mmCIF file of C-alpha atoms in Angstrom:
data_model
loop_
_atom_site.group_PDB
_atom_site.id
_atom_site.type_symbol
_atom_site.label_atom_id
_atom_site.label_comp_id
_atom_site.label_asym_id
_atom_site.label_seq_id
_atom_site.Cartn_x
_atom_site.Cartn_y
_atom_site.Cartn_z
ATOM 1 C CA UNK A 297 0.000 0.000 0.000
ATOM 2 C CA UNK A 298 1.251 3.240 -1.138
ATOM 3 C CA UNK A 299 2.378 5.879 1.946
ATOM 4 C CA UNK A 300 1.303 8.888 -0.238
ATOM 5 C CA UNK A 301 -2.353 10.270 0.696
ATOM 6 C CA UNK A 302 -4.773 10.238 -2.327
ATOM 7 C CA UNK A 303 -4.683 13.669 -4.213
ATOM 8 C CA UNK A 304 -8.296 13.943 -4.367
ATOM 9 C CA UNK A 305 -8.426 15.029 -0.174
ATOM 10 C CA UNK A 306 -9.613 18.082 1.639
ATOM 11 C CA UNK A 307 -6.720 19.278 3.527
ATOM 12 C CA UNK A 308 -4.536 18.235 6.216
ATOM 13 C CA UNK A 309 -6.816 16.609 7.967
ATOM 14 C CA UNK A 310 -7.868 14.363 5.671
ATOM 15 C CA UNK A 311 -4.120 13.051 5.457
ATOM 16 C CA UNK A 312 -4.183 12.224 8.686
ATOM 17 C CA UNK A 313 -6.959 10.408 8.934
ATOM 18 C CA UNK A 314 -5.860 8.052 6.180
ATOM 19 C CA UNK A 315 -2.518 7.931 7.625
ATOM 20 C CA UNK A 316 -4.578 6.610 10.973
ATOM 21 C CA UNK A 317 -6.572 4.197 8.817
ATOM 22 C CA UNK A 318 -3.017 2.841 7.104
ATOM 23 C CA UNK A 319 -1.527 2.170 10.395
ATOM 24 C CA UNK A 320 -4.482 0.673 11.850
ATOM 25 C CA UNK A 321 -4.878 -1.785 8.835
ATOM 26 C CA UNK A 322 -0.835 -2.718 8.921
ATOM 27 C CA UNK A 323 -0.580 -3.399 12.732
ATOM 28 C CA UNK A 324 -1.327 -6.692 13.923
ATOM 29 C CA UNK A 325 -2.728 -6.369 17.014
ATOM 30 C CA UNK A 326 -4.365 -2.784 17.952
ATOM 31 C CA UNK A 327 -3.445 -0.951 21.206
ATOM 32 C CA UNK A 328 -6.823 -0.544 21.927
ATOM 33 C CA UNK A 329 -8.475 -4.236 22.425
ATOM 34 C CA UNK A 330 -7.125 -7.390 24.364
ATOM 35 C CA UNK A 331 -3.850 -9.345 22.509
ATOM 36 C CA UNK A 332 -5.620 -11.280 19.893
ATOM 37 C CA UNK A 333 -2.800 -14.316 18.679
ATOM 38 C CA UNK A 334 -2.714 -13.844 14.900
ATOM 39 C CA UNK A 335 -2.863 -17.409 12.734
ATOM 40 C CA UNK A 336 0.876 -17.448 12.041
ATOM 41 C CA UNK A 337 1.533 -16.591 15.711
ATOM 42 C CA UNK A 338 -0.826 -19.584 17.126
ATOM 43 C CA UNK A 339 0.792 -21.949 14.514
ATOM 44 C CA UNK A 340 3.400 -21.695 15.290
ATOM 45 C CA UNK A 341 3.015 -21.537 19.150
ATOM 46 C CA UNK A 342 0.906 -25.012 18.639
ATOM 47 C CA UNK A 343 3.722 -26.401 16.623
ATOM 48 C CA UNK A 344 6.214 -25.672 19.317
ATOM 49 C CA UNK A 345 4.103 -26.961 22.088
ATOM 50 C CA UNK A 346 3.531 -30.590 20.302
ATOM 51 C CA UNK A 347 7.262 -31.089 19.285
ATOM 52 C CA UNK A 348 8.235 -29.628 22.433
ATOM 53 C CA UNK A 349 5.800 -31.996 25.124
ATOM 54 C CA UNK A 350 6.657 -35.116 22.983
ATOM 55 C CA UNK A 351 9.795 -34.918 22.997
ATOM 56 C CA UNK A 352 9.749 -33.919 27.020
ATOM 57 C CA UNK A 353 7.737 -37.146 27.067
ATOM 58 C CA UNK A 354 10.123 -39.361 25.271
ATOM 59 C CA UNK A 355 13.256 -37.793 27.621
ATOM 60 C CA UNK A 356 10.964 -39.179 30.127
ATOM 61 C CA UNK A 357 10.289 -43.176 28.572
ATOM 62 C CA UNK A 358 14.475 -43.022 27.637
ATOM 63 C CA UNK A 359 15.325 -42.008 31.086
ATOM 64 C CA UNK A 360 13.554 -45.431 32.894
ATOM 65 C CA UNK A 361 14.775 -47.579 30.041
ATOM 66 C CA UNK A 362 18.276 -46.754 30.923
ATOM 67 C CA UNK A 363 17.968 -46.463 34.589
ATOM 68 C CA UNK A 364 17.052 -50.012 34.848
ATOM 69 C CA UNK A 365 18.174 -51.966 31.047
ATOM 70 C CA UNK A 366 21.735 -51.793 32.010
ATOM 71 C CA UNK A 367 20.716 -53.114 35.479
ATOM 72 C CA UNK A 368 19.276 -56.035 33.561
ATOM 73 C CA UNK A 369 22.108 -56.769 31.255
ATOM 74 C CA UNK A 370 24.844 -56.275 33.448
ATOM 75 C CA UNK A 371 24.133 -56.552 36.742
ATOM 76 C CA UNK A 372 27.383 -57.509 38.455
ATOM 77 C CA UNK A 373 28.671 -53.850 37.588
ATOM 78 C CA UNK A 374 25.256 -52.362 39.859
ATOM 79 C CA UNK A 375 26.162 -54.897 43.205
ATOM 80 C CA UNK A 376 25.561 -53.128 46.280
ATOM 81 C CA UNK A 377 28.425 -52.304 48.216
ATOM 82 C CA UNK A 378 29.493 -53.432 51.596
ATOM 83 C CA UNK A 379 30.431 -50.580 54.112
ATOM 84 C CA UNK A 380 30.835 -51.125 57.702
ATOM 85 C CA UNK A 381 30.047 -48.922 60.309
ATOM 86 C CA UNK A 382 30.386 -49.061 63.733
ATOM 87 C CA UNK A 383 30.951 -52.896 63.648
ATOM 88 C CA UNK A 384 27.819 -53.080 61.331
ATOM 89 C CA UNK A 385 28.482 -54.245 57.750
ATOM 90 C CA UNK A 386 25.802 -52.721 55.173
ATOM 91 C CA UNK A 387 25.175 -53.489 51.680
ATOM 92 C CA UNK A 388 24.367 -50.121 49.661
ATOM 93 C CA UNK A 389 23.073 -49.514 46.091
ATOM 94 C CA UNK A 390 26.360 -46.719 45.586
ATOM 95 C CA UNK A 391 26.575 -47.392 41.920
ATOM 96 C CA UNK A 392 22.788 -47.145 41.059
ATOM 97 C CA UNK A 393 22.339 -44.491 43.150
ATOM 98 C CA UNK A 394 25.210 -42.708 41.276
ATOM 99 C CA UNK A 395 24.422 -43.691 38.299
ATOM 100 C CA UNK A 396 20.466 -42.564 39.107
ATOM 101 C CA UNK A 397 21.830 -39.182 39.962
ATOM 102 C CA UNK A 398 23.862 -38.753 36.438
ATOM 103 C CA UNK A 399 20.656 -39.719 34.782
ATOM 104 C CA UNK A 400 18.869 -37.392 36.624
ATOM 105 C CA UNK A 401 21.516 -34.640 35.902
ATOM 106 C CA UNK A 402 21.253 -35.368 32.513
ATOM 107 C CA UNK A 403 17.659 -35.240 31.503
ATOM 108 C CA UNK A 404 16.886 -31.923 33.764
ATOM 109 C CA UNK A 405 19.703 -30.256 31.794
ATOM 110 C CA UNK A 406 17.827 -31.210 28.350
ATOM 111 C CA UNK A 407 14.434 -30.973 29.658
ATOM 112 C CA UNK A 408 15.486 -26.912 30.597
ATOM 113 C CA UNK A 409 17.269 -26.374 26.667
ATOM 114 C CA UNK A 410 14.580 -27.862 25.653
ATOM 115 C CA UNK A 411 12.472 -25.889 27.004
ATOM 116 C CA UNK A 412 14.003 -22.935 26.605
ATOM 117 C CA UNK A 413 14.317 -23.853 22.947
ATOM 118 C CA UNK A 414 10.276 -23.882 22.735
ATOM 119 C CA UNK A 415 10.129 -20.221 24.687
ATOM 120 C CA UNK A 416 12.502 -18.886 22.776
ATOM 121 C CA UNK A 417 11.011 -19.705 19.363
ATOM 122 C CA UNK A 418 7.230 -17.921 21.016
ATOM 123 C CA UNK A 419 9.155 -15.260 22.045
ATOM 124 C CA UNK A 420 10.840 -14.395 18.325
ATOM 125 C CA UNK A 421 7.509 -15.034 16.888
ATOM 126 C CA UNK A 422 5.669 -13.040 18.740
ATOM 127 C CA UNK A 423 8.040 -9.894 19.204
ATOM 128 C CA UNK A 424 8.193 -10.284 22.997
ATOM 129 C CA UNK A 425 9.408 -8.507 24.439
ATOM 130 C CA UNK A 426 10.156 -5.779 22.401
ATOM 131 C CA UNK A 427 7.274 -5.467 21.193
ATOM 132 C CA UNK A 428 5.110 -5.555 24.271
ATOM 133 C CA UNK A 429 7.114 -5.335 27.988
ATOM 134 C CA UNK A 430 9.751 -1.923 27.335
ATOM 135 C CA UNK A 431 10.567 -3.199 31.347
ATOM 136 C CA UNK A 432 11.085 -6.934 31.339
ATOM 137 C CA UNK A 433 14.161 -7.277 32.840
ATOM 138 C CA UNK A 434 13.487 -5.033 35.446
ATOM 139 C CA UNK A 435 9.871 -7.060 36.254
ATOM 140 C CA UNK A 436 11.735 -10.522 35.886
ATOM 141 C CA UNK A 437 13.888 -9.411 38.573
ATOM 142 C CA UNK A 438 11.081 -8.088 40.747
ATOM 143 C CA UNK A 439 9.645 -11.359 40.627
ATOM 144 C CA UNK A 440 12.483 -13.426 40.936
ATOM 145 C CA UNK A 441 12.749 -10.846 44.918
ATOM 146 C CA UNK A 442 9.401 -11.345 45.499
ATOM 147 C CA UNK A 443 9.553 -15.161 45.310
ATOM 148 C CA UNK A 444 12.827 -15.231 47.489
ATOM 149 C CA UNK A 445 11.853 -13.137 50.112
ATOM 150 C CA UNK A 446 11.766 -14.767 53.258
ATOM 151 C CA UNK A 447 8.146 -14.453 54.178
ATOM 152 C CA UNK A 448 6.987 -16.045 51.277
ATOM 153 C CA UNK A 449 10.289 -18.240 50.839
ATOM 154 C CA UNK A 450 9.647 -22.439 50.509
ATOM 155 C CA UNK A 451 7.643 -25.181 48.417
ATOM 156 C CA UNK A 452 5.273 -25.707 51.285
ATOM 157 C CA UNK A 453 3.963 -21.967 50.850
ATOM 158 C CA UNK A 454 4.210 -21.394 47.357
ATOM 159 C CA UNK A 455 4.617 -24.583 45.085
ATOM 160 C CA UNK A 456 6.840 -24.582 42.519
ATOM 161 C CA UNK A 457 5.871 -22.045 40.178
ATOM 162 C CA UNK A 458 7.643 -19.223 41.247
ATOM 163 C CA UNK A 459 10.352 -20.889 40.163
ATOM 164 C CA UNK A 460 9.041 -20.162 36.535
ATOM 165 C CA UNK A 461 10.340 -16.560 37.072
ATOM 166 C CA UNK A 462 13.476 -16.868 38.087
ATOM 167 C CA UNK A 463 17.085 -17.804 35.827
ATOM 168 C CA UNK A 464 18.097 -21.053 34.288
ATOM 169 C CA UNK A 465 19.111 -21.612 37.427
ATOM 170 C CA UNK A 466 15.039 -22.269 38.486
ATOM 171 C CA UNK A 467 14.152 -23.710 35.763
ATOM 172 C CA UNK A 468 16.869 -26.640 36.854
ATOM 173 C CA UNK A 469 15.282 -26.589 40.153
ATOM 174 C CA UNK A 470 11.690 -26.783 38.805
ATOM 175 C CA UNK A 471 12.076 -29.634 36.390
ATOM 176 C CA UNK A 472 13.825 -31.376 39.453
ATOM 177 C CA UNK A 473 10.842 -31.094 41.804
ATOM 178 C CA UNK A 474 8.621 -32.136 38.659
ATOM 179 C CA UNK A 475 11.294 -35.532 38.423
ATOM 180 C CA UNK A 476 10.938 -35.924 42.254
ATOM 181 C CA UNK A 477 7.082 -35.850 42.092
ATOM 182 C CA UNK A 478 7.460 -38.232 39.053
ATOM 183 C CA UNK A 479 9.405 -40.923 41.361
ATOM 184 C CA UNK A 480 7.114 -40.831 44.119
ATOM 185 C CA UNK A 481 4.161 -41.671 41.875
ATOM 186 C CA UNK A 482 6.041 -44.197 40.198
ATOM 187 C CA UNK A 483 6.730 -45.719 44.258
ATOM 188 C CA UNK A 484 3.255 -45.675 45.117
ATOM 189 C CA UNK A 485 2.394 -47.186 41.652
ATOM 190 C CA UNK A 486 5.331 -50.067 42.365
ATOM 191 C CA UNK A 487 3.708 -50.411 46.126
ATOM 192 C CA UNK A 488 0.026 -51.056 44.379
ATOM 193 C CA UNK A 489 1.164 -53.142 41.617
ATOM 194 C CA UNK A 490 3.370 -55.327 44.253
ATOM 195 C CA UNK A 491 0.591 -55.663 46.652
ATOM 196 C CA UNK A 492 -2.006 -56.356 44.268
ATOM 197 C CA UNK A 493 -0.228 -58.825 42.050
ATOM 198 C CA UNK A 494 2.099 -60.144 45.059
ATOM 199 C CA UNK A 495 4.775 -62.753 43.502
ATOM 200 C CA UNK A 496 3.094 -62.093 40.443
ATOM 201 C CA UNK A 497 4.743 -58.751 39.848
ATOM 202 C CA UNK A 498 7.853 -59.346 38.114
ATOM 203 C CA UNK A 499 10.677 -56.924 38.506
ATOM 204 C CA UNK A 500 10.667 -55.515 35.063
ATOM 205 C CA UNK A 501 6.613 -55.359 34.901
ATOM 206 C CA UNK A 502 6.964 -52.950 38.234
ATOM 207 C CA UNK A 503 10.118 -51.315 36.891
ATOM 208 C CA UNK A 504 8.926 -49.900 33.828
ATOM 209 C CA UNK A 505 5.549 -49.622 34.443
ATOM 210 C CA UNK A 506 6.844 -45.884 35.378
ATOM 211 C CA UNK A 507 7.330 -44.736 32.055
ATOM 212 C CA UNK A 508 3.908 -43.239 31.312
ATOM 213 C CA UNK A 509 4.568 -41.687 34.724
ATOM 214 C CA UNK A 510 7.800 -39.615 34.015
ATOM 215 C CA UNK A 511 6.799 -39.228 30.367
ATOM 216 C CA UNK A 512 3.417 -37.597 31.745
ATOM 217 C CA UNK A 513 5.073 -35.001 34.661
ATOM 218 C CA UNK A 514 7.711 -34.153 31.907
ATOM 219 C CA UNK A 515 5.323 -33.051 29.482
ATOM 220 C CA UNK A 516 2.896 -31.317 31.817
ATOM 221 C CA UNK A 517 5.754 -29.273 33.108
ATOM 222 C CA UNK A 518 7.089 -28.219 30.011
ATOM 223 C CA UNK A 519 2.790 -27.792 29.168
ATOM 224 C CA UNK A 520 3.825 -25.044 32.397
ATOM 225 C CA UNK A 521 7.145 -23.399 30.934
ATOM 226 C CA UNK A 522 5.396 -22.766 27.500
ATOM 227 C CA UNK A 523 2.106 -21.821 28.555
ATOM 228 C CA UNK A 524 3.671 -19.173 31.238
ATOM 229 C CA UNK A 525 5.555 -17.667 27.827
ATOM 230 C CA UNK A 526 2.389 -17.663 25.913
ATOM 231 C CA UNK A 527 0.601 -15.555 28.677
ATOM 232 C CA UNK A 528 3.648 -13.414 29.135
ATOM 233 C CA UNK A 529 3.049 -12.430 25.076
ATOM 234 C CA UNK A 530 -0.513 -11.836 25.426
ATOM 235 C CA UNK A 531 -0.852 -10.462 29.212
ATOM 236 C CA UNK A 532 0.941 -6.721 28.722
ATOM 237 C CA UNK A 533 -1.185 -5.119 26.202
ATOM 238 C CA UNK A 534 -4.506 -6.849 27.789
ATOM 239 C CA UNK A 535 -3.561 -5.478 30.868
ATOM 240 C CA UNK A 536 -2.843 -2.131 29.796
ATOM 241 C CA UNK A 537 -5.817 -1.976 27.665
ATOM 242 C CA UNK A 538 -8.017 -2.717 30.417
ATOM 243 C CA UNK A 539 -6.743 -0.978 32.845
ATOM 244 C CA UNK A 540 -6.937 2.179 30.424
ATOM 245 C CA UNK A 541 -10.435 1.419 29.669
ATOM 246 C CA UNK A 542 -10.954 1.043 33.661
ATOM 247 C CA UNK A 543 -9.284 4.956 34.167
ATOM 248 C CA UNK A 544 -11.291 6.325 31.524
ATOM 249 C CA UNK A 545 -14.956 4.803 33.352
ATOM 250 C CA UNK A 546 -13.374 5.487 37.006
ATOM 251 C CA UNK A 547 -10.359 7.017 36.952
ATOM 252 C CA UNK A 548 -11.857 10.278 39.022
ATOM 253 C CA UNK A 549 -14.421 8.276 41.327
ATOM 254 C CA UNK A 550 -13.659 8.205 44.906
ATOM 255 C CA UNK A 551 -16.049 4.793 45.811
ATOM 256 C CA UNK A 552 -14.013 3.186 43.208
ATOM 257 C CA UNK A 553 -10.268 3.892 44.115
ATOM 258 C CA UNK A 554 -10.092 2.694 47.632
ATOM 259 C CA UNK A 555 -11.702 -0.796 46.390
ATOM 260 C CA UNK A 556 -9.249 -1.931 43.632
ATOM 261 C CA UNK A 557 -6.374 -3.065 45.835
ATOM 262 C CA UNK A 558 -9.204 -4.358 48.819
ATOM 263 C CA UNK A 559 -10.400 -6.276 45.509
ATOM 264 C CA UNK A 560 -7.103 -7.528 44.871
ATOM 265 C CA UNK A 561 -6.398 -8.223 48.284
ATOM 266 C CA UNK A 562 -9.449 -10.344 48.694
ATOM 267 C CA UNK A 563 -8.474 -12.790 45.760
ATOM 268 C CA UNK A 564 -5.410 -13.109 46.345
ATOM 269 C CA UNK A 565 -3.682 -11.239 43.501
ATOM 270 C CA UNK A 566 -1.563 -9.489 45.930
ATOM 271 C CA UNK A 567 -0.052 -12.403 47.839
ATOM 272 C CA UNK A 568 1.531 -13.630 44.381
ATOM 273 C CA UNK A 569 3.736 -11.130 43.081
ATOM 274 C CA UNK A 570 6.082 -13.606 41.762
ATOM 275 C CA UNK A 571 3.290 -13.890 38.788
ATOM 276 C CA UNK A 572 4.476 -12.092 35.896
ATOM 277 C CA UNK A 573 0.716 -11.285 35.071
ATOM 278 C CA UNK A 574 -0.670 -10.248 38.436
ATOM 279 C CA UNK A 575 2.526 -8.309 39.188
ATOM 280 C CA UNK A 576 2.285 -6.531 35.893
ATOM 281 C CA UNK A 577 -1.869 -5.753 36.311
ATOM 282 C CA UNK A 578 -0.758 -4.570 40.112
ATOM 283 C CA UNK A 579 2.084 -2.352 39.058
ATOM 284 C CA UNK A 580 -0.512 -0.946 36.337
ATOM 285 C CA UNK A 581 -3.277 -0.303 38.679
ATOM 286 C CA UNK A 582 -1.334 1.598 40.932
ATOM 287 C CA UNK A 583 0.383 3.853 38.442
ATOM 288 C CA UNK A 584 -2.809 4.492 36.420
ATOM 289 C CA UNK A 585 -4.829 5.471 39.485
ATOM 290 C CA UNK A 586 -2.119 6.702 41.638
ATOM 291 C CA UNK A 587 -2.910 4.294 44.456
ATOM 292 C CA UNK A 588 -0.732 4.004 47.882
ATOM 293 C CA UNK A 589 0.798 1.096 48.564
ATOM 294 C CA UNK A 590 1.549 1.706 51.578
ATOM 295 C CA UNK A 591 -1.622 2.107 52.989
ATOM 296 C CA UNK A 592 -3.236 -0.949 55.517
ATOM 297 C CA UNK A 593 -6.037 -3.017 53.559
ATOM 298 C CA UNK A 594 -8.988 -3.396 55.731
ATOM 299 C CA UNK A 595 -9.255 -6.903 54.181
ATOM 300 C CA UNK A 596 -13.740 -5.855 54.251
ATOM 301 C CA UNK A 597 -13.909 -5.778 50.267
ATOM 302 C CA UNK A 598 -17.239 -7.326 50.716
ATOM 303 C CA UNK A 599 -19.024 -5.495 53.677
ATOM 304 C CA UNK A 600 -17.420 -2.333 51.863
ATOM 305 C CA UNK A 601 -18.845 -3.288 48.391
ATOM 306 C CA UNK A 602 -22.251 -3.800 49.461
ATOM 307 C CA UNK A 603 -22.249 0.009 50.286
ATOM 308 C CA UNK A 604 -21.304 0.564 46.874
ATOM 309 C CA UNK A 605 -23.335 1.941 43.749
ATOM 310 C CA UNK A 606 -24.090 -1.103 41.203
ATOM 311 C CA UNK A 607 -22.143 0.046 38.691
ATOM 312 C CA UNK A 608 -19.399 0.462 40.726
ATOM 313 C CA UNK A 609 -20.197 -3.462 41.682
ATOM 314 C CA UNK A 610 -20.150 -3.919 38.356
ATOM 315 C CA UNK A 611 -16.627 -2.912 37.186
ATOM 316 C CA UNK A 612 -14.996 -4.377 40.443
ATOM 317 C CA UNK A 613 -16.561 -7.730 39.521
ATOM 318 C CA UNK A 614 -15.055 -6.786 35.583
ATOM 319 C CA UNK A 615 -11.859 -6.596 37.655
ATOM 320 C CA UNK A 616 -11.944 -10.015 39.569
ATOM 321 C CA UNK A 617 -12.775 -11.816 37.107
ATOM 322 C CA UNK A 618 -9.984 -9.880 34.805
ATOM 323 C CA UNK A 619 -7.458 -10.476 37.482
ATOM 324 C CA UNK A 620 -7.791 -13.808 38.376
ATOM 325 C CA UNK A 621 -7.823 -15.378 34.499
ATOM 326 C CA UNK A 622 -5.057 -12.830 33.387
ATOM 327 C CA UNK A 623 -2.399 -15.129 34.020
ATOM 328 C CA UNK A 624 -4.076 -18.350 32.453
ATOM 329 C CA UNK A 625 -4.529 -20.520 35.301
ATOM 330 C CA UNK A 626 -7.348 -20.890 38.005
ATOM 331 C CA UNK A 627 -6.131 -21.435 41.787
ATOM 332 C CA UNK A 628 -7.561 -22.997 44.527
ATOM 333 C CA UNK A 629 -7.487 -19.971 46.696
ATOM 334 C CA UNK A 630 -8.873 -17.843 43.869
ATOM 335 C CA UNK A 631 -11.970 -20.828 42.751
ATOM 336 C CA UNK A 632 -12.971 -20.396 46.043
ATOM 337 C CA UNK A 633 -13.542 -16.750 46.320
ATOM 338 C CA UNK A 634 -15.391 -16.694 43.056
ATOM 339 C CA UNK A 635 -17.847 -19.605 45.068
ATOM 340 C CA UNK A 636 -17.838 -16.903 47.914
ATOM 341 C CA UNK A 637 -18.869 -13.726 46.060
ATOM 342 C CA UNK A 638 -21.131 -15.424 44.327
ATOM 343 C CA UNK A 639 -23.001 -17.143 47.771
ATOM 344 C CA UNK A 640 -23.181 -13.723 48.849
ATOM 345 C CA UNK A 641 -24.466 -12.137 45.256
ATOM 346 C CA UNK A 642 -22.009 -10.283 44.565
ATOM 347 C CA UNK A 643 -20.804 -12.169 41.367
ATOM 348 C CA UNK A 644 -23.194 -12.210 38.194
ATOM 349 C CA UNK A 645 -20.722 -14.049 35.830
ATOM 350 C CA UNK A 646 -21.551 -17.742 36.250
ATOM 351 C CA UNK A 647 -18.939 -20.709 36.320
ATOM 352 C CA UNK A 648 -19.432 -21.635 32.825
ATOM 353 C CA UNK A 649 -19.021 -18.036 31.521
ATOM 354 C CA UNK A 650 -15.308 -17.392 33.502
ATOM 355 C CA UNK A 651 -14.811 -20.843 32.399
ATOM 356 C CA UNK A 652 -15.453 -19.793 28.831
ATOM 357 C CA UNK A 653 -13.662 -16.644 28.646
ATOM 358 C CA UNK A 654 -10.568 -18.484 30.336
ATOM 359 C CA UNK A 655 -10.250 -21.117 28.132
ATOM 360 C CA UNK A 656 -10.531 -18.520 25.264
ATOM 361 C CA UNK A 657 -7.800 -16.241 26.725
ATOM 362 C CA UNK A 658 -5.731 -19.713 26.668
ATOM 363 C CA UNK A 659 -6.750 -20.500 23.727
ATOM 364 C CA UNK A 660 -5.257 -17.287 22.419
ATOM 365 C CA UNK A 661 -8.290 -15.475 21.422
ATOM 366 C CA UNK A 662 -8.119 -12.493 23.804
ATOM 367 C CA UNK A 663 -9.889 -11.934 27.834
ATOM 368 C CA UNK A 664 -13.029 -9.882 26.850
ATOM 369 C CA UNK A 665 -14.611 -9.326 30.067
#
């Protein structure tokens, strides 16, 4: 399309408006509406995700079969070995447990190029994150703080994913707490086969029975890894669109202000600021509105939304539900709020609708709420 304005126009105006209406037609995805994934863009991000999960998945089946084949076919070289102690004379798997710990060593390290392989290749595609986050190294290392701060430090508190945000580093550590849930599920599946089948059970029934195991958690945490990149591509410009869309309706109304971080509060948005997408639509809030951070929550969003006009109801339950699908997963803690507003009538969406428009934003096709 020619960059020269037609000759039959009005005046300056006119050029400008057809400039507008050139730009608008070239770019991809507007600034003004939720991240749509173009065709090429979801291609290829489906493309990556297959090649990427099988092959996690085969890692997986290869890393039993030679964990326990050599075991089979030469089995003097894994004899336990006799150590005394204390007068006491124990025979200990050294060698297998060694050679476990190699194989362990081994797949993690291809399971995180791997993965990184697959993010990388979303990333280019996409134009992230040039294109969409001017600040992502500066957020990446505000969530990497947040999730090593020693309040919220530890798996029992947080799970594994904030280990999503942080270097190579933990992504080695997350793929190794995926292995570790891997082997206990492949224990409890040996203790059930064993005490089901008794001396039934051969050895190399119960021993690689645990392939579909490993080959499962390896593919649904890289599933994790490229699903986290595919809502860091689409998550900036939704947020900022809706939040700009939010100022415009509110920006100046005082019932409104004091409730978006009580909202926020109340669904647990703030507790995880190691979540690229909640930290981002937090950091956004505040700047847009000019909250205080530093003020103390009352933690009454409900009693204090009941006091509320309805339309003022209205765009805080627009917010929830924004906030709490943004980053393409559905917690616990947050399942179970939804359940409570809407006991106490606060919500109007139903299950099926957030379910609908979440599996749409995952699906690539944009969060219209």
């Amino acid at each position: 399309m020619s960059t020269r304005p037609p000759n039959n126009s009005f005046g300056p105006l006119d050029h400008l408006a057809m400039r507008y209406l050139r730009q608008a037609l070239d770019t991809s995805h507007p600034t003004d509406e939720p991240y749509v994934l173009s065709p090429v863009e979801s291609r290829v991000i489906r493309r990556t995700k297959t090649l990427t999960l099988g092959l996690a998945s085969l890692l997986g089946v290869l890393g039993v079969l030679f964990l326990y084949i050599p075991q089979y076919n030469w089995p003097v070289l894994f004899q336990n070995t006799p150590i005394t102690l204390f007068g006491t004379t124990y025979n200990l798997p050294i060698v297998t447990t060694l050679y476990g710990l190699l194989l362990v060593y081994i797949e993690v390290n291809l399971l995180v190029g791997l993965n990184l392989l697959g993010v990388k290749a979303i990333m280019q595609v996409c134009q992230f994150p040039r294109a969409h986050d001017a600040q992502y190294d500066r957020h990446l290392q505000a969530l990497a703080d947040a999730a090593l701060e020693k309040t919220n430090r530890g798996i029992l508190r947080f799970g594994i994913d904030p280990y999503l945000n942080m270097p190579r580093w933990g992504l080695t550590i997350f793929f190794l707490l995926n292995i570790t849930k891997a082997a206990l599920s492949n224990l409890a599946l040996k203790f059930f086969l064993k005490r089901f089948l008794g001396r039934f059970a051969l050895r190399q029934v119960t021993d690689l029975a645990g392939m579909p195991i490993y080959a499962a958690w390896n593919a649904y945490a890289s599933w994790q890894v490229l699903h986290e990149a595919q809502i860091r591509v689409m998550a900036p410009l939704t947020i900022r669109e809706f939040v700009n869309e939010l100022h415009d309706e509110w920006g100046a109304n005082e019932q409104f202000r004091p409730l978006i971080l009580e909202a926020l509060q109340y669904v647990a948005i703030l507790k995880r600021q190691y979540n690229y997408a909640h930290f981002l639509l937090t950091e956004t809030l505040v700047d847009r509105f000019n909250l205080r951070t530093n003020t103390t929550l009352t933690g009454h969003f409900v009693e204090q939304a009941a006091n509320a006009p309805v339309e003022v109801r209205r765009s805080l339950e627009r917010l929830i539900v924004f906030g709490v699908l943004v980053d393409g997963n559905l917690s616990w803690l947050e399942k179970r709020r939804l359940r409570q507003l809407r006991a106490k009538n606060f919500l109007t969406y139903s299950t099926d609708d957030i379910q609908r428009i979440g599996e749409d934003y995952n699906q690539g096709r944009g969060l219209w709420v």
